[in-house]
PDB file of C-alpha atoms in Angstrom:
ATOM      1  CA  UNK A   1     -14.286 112.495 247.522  1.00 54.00           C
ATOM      2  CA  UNK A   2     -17.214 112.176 250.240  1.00 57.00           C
ATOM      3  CA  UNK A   3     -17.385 110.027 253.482  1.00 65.00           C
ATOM      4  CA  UNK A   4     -20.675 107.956 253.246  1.00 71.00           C
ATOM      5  CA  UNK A   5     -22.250 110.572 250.341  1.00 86.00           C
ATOM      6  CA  UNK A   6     -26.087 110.593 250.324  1.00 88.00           C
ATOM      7  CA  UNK A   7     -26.874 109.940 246.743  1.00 97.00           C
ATOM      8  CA  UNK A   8     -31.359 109.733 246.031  1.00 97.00           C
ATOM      9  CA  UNK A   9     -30.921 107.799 242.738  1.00 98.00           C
ATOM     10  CA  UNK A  10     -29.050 106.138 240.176  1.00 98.00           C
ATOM     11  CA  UNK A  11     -29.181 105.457 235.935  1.00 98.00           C
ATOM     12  CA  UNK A  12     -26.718 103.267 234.111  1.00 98.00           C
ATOM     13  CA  UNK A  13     -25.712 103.549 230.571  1.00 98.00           C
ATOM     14  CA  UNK A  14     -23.822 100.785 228.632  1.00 98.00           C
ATOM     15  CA  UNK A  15     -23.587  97.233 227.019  1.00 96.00           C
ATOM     16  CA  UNK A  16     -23.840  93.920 228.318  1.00 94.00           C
ATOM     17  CA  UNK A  17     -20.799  94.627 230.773  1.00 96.00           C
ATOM     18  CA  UNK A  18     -23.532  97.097 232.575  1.00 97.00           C
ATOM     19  CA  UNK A  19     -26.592  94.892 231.861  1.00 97.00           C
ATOM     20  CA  UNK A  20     -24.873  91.669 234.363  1.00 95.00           C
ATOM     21  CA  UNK A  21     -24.420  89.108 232.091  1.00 91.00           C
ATOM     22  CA  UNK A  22     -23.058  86.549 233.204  1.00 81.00           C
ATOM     23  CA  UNK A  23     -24.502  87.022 236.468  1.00 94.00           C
ATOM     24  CA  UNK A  24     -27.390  84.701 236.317  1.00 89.00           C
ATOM     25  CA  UNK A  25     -30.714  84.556 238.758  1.00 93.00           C
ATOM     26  CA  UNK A  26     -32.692  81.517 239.420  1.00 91.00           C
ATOM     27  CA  UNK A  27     -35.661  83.233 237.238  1.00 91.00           C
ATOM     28  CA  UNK A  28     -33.399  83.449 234.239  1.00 87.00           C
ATOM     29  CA  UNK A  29     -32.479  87.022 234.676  1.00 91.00           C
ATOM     30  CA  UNK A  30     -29.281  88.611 234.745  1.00 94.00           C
ATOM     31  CA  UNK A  31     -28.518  90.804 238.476  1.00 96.00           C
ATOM     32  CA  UNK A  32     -24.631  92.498 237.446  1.00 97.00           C
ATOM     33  CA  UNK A  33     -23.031  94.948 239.603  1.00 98.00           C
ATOM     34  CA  UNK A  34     -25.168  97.851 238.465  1.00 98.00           C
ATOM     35  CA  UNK A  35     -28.220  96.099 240.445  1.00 98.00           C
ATOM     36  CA  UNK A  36     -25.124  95.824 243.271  1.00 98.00           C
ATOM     37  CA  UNK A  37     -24.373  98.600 243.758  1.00 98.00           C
ATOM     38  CA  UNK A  38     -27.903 100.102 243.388  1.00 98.00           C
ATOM     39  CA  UNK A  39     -29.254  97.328 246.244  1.00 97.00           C
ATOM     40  CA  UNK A  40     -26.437  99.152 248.332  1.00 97.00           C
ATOM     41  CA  UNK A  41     -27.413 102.974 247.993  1.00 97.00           C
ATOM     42  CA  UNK A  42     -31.306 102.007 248.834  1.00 97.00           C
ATOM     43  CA  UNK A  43     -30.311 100.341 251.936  1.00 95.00           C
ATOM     44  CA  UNK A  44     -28.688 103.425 252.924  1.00 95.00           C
ATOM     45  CA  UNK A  45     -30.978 105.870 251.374  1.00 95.00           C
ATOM     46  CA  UNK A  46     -34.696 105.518 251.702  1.00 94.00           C
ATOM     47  CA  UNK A  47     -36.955 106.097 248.482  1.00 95.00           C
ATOM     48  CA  UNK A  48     -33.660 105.585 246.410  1.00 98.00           C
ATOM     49  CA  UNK A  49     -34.597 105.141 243.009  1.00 98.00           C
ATOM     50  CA  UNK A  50     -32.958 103.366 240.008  1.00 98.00           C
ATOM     51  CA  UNK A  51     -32.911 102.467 236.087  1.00 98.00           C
ATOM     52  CA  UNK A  52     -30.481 100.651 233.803  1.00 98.00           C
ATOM     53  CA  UNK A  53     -30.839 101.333 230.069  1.00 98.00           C
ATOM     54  CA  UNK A  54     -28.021  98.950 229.383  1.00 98.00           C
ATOM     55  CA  UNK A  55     -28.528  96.387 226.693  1.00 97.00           C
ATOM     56  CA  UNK A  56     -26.108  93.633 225.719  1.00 93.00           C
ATOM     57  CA  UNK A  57     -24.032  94.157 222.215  1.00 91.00           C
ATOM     58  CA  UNK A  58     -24.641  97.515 221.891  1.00 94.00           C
ATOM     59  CA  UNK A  59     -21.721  99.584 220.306  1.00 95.00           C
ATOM     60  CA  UNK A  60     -21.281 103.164 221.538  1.00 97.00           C
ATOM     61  CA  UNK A  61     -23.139 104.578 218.662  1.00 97.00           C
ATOM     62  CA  UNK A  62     -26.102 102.649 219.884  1.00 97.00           C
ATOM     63  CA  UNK A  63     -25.389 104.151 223.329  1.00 98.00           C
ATOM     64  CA  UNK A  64     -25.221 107.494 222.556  1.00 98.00           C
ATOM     65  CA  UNK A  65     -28.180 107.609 219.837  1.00 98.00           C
ATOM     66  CA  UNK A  66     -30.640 105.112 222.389  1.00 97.00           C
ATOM     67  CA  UNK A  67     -29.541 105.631 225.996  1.00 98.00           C
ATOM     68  CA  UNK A  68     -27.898 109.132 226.376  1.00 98.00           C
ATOM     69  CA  UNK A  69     -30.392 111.680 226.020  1.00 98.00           C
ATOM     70  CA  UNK A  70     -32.992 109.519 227.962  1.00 98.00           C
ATOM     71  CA  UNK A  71     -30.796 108.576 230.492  1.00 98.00           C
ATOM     72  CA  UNK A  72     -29.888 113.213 230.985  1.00 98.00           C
ATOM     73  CA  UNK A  73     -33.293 113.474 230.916  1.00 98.00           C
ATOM     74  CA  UNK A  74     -33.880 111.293 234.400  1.00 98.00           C
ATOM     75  CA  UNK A  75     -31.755 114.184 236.308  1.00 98.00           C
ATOM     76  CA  UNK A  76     -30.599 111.210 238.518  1.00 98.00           C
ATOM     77  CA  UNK A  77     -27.685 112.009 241.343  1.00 98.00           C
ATOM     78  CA  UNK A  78     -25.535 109.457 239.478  1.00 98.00           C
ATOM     79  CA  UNK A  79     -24.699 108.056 236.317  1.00 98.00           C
ATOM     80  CA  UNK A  80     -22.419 105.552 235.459  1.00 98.00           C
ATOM     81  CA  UNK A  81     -21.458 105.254 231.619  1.00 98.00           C
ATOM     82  CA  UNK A  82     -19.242 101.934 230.123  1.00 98.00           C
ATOM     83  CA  UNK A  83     -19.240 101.924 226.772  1.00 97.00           C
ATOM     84  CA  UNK A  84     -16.923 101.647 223.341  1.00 96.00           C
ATOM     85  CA  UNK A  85     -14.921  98.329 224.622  1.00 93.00           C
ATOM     86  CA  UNK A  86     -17.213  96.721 221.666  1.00 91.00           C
ATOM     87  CA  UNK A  87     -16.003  99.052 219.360  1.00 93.00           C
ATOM     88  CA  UNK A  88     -12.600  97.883 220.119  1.00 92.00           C
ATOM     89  CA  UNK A  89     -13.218  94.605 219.603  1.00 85.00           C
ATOM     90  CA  UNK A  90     -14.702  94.436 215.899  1.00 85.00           C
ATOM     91  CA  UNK A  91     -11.826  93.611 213.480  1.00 81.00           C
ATOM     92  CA  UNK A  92     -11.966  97.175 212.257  1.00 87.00           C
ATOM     93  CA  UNK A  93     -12.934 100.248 214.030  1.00 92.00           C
ATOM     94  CA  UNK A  94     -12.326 103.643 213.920  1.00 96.00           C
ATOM     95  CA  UNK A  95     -10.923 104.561 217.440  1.00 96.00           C
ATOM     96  CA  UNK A  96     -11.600 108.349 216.351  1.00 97.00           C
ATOM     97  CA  UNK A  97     -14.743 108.223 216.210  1.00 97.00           C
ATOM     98  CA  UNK A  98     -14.872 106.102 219.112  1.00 97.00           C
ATOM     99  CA  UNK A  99     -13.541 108.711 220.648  1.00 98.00           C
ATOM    100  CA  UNK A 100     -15.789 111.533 219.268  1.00 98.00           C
ATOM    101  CA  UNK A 101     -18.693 109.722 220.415  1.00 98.00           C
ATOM    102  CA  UNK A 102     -18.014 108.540 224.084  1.00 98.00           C
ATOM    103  CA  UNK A 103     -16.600 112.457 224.424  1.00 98.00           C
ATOM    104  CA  UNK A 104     -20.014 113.558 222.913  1.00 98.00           C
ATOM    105  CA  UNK A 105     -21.773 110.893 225.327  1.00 98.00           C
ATOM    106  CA  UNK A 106     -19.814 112.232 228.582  1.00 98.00           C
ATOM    107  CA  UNK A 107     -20.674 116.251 227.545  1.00 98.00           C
ATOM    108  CA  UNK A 108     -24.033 115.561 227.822  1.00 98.00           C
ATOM    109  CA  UNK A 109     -24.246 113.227 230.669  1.00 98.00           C
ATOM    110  CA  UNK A 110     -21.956 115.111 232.937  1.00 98.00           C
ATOM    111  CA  UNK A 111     -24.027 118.656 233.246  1.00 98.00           C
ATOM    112  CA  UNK A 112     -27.315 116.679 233.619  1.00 98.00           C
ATOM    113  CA  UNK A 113     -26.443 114.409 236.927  1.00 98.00           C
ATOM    114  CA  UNK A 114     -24.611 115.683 240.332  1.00 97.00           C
ATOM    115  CA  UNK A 115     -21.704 112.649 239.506  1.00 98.00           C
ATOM    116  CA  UNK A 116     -20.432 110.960 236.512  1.00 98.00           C
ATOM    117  CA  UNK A 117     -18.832 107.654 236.347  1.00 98.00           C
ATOM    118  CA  UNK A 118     -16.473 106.042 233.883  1.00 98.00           C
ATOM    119  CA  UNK A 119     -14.697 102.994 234.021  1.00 98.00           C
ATOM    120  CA  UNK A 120     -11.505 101.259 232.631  1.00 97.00           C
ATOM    121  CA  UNK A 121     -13.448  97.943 231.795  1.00 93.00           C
ATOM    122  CA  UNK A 122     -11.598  94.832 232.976  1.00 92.00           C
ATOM    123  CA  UNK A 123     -10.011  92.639 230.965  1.00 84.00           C
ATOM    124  CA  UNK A 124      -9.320  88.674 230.893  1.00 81.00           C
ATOM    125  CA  UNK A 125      -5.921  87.233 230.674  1.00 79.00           C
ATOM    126  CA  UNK A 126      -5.044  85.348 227.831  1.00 70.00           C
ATOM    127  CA  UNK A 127      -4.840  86.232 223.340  1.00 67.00           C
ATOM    128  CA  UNK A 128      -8.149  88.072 223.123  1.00 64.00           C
ATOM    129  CA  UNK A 129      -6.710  90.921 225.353  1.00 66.00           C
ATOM    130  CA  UNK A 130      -2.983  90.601 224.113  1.00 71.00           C
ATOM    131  CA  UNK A 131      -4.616  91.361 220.623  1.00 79.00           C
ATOM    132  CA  UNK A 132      -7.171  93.923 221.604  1.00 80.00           C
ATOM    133  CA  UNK A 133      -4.512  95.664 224.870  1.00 89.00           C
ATOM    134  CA  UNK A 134      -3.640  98.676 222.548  1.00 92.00           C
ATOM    135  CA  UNK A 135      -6.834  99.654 221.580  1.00 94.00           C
ATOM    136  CA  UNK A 136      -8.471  99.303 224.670  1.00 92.00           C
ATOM    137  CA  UNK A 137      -5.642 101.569 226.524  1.00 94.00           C
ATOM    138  CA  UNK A 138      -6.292 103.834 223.801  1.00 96.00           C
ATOM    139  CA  UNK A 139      -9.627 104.050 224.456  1.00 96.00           C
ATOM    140  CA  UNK A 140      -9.071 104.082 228.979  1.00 96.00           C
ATOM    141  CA  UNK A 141      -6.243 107.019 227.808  1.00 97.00           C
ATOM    142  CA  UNK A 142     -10.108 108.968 226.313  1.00 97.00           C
ATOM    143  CA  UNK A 143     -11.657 107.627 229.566  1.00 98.00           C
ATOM    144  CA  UNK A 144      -9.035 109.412 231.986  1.00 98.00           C
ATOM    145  CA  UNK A 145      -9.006 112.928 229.474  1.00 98.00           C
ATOM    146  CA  UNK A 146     -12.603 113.053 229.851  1.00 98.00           C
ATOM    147  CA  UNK A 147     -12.951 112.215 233.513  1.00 98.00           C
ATOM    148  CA  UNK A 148     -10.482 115.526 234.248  1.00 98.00           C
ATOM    149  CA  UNK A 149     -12.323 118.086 231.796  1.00 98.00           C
ATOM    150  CA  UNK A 150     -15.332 116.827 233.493  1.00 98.00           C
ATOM    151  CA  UNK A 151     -15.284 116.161 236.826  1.00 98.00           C
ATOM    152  CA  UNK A 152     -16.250 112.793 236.243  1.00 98.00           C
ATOM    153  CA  UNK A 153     -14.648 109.575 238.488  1.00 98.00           C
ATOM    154  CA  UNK A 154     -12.858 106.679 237.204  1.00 98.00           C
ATOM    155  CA  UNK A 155     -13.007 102.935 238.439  1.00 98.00           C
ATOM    156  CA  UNK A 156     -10.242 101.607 237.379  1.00 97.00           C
ATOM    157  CA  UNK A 157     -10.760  97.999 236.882  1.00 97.00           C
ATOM    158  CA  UNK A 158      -8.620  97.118 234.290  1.00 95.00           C
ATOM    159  CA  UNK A 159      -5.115  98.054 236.643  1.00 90.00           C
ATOM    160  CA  UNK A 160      -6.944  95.823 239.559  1.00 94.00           C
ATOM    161  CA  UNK A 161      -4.890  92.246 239.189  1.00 93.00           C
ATOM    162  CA  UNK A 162      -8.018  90.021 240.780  1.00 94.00           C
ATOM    163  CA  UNK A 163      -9.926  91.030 237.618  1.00 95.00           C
ATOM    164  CA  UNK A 164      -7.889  90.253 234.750  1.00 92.00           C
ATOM    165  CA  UNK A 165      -7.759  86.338 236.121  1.00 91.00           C
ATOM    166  CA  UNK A 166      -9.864  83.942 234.203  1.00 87.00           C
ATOM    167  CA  UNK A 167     -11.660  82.255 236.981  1.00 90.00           C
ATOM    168  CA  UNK A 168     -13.120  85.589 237.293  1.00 93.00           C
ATOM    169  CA  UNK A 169     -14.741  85.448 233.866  1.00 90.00           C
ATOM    170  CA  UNK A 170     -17.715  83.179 232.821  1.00 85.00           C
ATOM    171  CA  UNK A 171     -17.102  79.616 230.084  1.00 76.00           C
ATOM    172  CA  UNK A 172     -18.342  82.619 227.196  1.00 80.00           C
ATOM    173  CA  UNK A 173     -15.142  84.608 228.637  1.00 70.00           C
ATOM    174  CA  UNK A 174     -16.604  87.762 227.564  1.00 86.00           C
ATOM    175  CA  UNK A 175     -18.588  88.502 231.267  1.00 90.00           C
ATOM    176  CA  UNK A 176     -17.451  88.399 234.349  1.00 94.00           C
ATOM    177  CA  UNK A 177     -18.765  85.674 237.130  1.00 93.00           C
ATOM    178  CA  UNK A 178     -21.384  86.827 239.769  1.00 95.00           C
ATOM    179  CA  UNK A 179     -18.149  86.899 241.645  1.00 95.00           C
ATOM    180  CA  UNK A 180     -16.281  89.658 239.142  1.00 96.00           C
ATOM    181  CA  UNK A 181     -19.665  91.465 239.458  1.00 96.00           C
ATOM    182  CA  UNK A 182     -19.508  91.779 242.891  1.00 97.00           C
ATOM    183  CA  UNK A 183     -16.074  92.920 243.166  1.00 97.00           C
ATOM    184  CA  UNK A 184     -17.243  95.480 240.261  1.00 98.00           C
ATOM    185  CA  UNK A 185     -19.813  96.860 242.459  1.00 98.00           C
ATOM    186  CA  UNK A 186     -17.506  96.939 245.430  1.00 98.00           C
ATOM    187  CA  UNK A 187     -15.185  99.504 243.666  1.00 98.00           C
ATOM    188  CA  UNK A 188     -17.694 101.691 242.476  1.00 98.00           C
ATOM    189  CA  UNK A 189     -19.287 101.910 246.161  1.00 98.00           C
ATOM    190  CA  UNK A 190     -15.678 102.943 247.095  1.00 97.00           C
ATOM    191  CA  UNK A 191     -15.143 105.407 244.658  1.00 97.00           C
ATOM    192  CA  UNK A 192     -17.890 107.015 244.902  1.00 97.00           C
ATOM    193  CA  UNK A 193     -17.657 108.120 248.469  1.00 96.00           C
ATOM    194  CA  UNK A 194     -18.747 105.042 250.632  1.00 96.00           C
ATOM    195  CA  UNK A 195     -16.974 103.168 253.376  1.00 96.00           C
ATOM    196  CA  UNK A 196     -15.611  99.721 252.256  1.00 96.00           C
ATOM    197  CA  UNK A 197     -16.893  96.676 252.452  1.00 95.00           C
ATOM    198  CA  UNK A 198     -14.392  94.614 251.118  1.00 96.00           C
ATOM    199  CA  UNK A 199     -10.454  96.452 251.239  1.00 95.00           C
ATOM    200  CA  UNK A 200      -9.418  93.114 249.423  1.00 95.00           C
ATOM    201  CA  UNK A 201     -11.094  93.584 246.230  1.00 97.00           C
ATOM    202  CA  UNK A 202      -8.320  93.975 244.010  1.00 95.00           C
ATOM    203  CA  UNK A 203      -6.322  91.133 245.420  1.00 92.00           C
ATOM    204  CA  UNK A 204      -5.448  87.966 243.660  1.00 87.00           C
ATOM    205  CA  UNK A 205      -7.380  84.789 243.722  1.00 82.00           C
ATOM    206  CA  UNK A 206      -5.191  82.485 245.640  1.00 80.00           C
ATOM    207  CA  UNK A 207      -2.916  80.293 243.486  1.00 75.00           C
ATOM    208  CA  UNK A 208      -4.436  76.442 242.426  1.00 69.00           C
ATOM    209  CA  UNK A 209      -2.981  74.263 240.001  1.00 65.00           C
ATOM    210  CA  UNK A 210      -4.113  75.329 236.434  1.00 73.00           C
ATOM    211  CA  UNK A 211      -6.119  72.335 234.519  1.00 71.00           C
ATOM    212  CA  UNK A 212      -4.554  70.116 232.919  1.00 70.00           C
ATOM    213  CA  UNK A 213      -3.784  70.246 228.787  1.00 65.00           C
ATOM    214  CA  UNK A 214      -6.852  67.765 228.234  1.00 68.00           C
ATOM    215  CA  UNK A 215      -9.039  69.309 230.094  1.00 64.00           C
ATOM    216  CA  UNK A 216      -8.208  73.130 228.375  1.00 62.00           C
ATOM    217  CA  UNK A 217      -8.653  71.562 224.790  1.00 70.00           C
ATOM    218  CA  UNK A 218     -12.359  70.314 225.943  1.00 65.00           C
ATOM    219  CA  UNK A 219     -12.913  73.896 227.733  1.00 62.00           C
ATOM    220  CA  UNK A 220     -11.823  75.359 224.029  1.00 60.00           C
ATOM    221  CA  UNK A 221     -14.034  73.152 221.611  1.00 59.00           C
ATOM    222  CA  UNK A 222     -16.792  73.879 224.240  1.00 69.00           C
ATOM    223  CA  UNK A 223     -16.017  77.773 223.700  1.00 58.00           C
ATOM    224  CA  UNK A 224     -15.573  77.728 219.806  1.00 60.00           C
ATOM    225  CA  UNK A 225     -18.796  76.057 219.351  1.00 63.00           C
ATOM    226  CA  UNK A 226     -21.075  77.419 221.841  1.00 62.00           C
ATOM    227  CA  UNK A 227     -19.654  81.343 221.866  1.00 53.00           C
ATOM    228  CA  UNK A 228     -17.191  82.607 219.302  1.00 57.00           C
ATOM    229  CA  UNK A 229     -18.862  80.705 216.271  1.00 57.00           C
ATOM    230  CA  UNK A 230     -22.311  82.215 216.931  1.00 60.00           C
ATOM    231  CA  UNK A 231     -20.531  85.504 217.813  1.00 59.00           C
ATOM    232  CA  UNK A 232     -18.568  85.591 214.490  1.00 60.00           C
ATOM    233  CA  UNK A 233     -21.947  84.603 212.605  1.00 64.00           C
ATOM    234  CA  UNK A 234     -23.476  87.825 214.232  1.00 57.00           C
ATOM    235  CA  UNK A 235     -20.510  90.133 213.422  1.00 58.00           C
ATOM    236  CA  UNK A 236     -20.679  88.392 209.861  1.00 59.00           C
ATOM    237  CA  UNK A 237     -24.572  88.876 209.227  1.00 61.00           C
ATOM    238  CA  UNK A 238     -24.729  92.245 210.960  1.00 63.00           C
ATOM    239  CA  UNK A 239     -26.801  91.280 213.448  1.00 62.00           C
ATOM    240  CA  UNK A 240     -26.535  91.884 217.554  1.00 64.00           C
ATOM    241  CA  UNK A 241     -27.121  89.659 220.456  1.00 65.00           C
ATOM    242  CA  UNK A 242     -28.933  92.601 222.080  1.00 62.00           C
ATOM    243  CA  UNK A 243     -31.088  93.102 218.586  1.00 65.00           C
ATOM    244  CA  UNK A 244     -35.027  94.155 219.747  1.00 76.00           C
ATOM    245  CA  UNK A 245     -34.137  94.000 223.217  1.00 85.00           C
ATOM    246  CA  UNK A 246     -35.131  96.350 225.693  1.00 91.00           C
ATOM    247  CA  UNK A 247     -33.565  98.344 228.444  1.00 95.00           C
ATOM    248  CA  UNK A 248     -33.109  95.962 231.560  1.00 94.00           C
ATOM    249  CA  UNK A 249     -34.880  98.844 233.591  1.00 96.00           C
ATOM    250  CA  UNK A 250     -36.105 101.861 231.400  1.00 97.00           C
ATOM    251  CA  UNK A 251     -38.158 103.942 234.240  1.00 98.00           C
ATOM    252  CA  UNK A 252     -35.986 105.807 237.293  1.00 98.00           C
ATOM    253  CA  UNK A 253     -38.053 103.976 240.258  1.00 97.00           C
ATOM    254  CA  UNK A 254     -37.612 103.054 243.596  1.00 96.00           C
ATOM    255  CA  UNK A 255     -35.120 100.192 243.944  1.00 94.00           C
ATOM    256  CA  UNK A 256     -37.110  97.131 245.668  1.00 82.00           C
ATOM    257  CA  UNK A 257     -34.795  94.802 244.720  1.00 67.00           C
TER     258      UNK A 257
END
């Protein structure tokens, strides 16, 4: 791995993990560790430029058939690709396939930039991942394979503890916090070559006394009725939150952000 690598540009593929929800701007935007990281490389490389062609919901079919061949195209220095954790989480899926795509995804993407990225997507503690744990390791187990034949580098978020806490993920606990974003970013400026900001990144949230059994029965009506019911309505009617949405930043520009 490089000291302080000079890398001219940057293009992320993915879902909503890579688009920054829940990391919410006063305008109504979303930021995310992609824009992060990206704010990061221009202040240390002048005329860096940058695109994200994540959108939110997308499933890594979507990914490879929407955001693949543009994002080869762009030539960028690096490229950072997250994708198939929705997959895993549909009540059926077909983890060969999943696999056959995100391998087709990385084949292409890896000759086309100078370094590829994967990721072991973090997850939140609690039944969601309990139920979901072996097909997600099943699909970080494709993640690792591909990385070696490739050359590509993995963040490993999923093994870092600080992560998997749920103060780290937003009331929808699907996204992480503008705080889990920013730890996001922080590993992928390490792992890519760059010299720390924060060695700590991975640790633990200091203990606090967890809310009381009132107070978690209020936080799970809240949830049922403002997340998973509209998200189970969407997986029932086929639709997408991400449906007619556009890239968050289709063109490879300079990053003025």
């Amino acid at each position: 791995m490089q000291t302080n690598p000079t890398y001219s540009s940057l293009v992320a593929v993915g879902d909503s993990f890579t688009e920054g929800m829940s990391d919410l701007l006063p305008d109504g935007t979303y930021r995310g560790w992609a824009d992060l990281l990206a704010g990061r490389m221009a202040a240390v490389t002048p005329g860096f430029r940058y695109a994200n062609l994540a959108v939110r919901g997308k499933l890594i079919q979507q990914i490879v058939d929407e955001q693949v061949d543009v994002a080869a195209a762009m030539q960028a220095d690096v490229i950072t690709l997250v994708g198939g954790l929705n997959d895993t989480l549909r009540p059926k899926v077909d983890m060969v396939r999943v696999r056959d795509l995100l391998t087709e995804a990385v084949e292409r993407l890896a000759p086309s930039c100078k370094q590829l990225v994967l990721m072991r997507s973090p997850g939140r503690e609690g039944p969601v991942q309990v139920r979901f744990r072996p097909r997600m390791e099943e699909l970080f187990t494709v993640v690792d394979e591909l990385a070696a034949r490739h050359g590509a580098l993995v963040v490993d978020l999923y093994g870092a503890p600080s992560l998997s806490d749920q103060r780290m993920w937003d009331v929808d606990r699907l996204h992480l916090t503008a705080e889990g974003h920013r730890r996001v970013a922080e590993a992928v400026w390490q792992t890519l070559g760059y010299d720390p900001e924060d060695t700590e990144w991975r640790t633990p949230l200091p203990a606090t006394v967890p809310p009381k059994w009132l107070a978690r029965r209020i936080a799970d009506v809240r949830f049922t009725r403002q997340h998973l019911l509209p998200w189970i309505g969407r997986r029932l009617t086929g639709r997408s939150s991400g449906d007619g949405m556009p890239p968050k930043r289709p063109d490879l520009l300079p990053y003025d952000r």
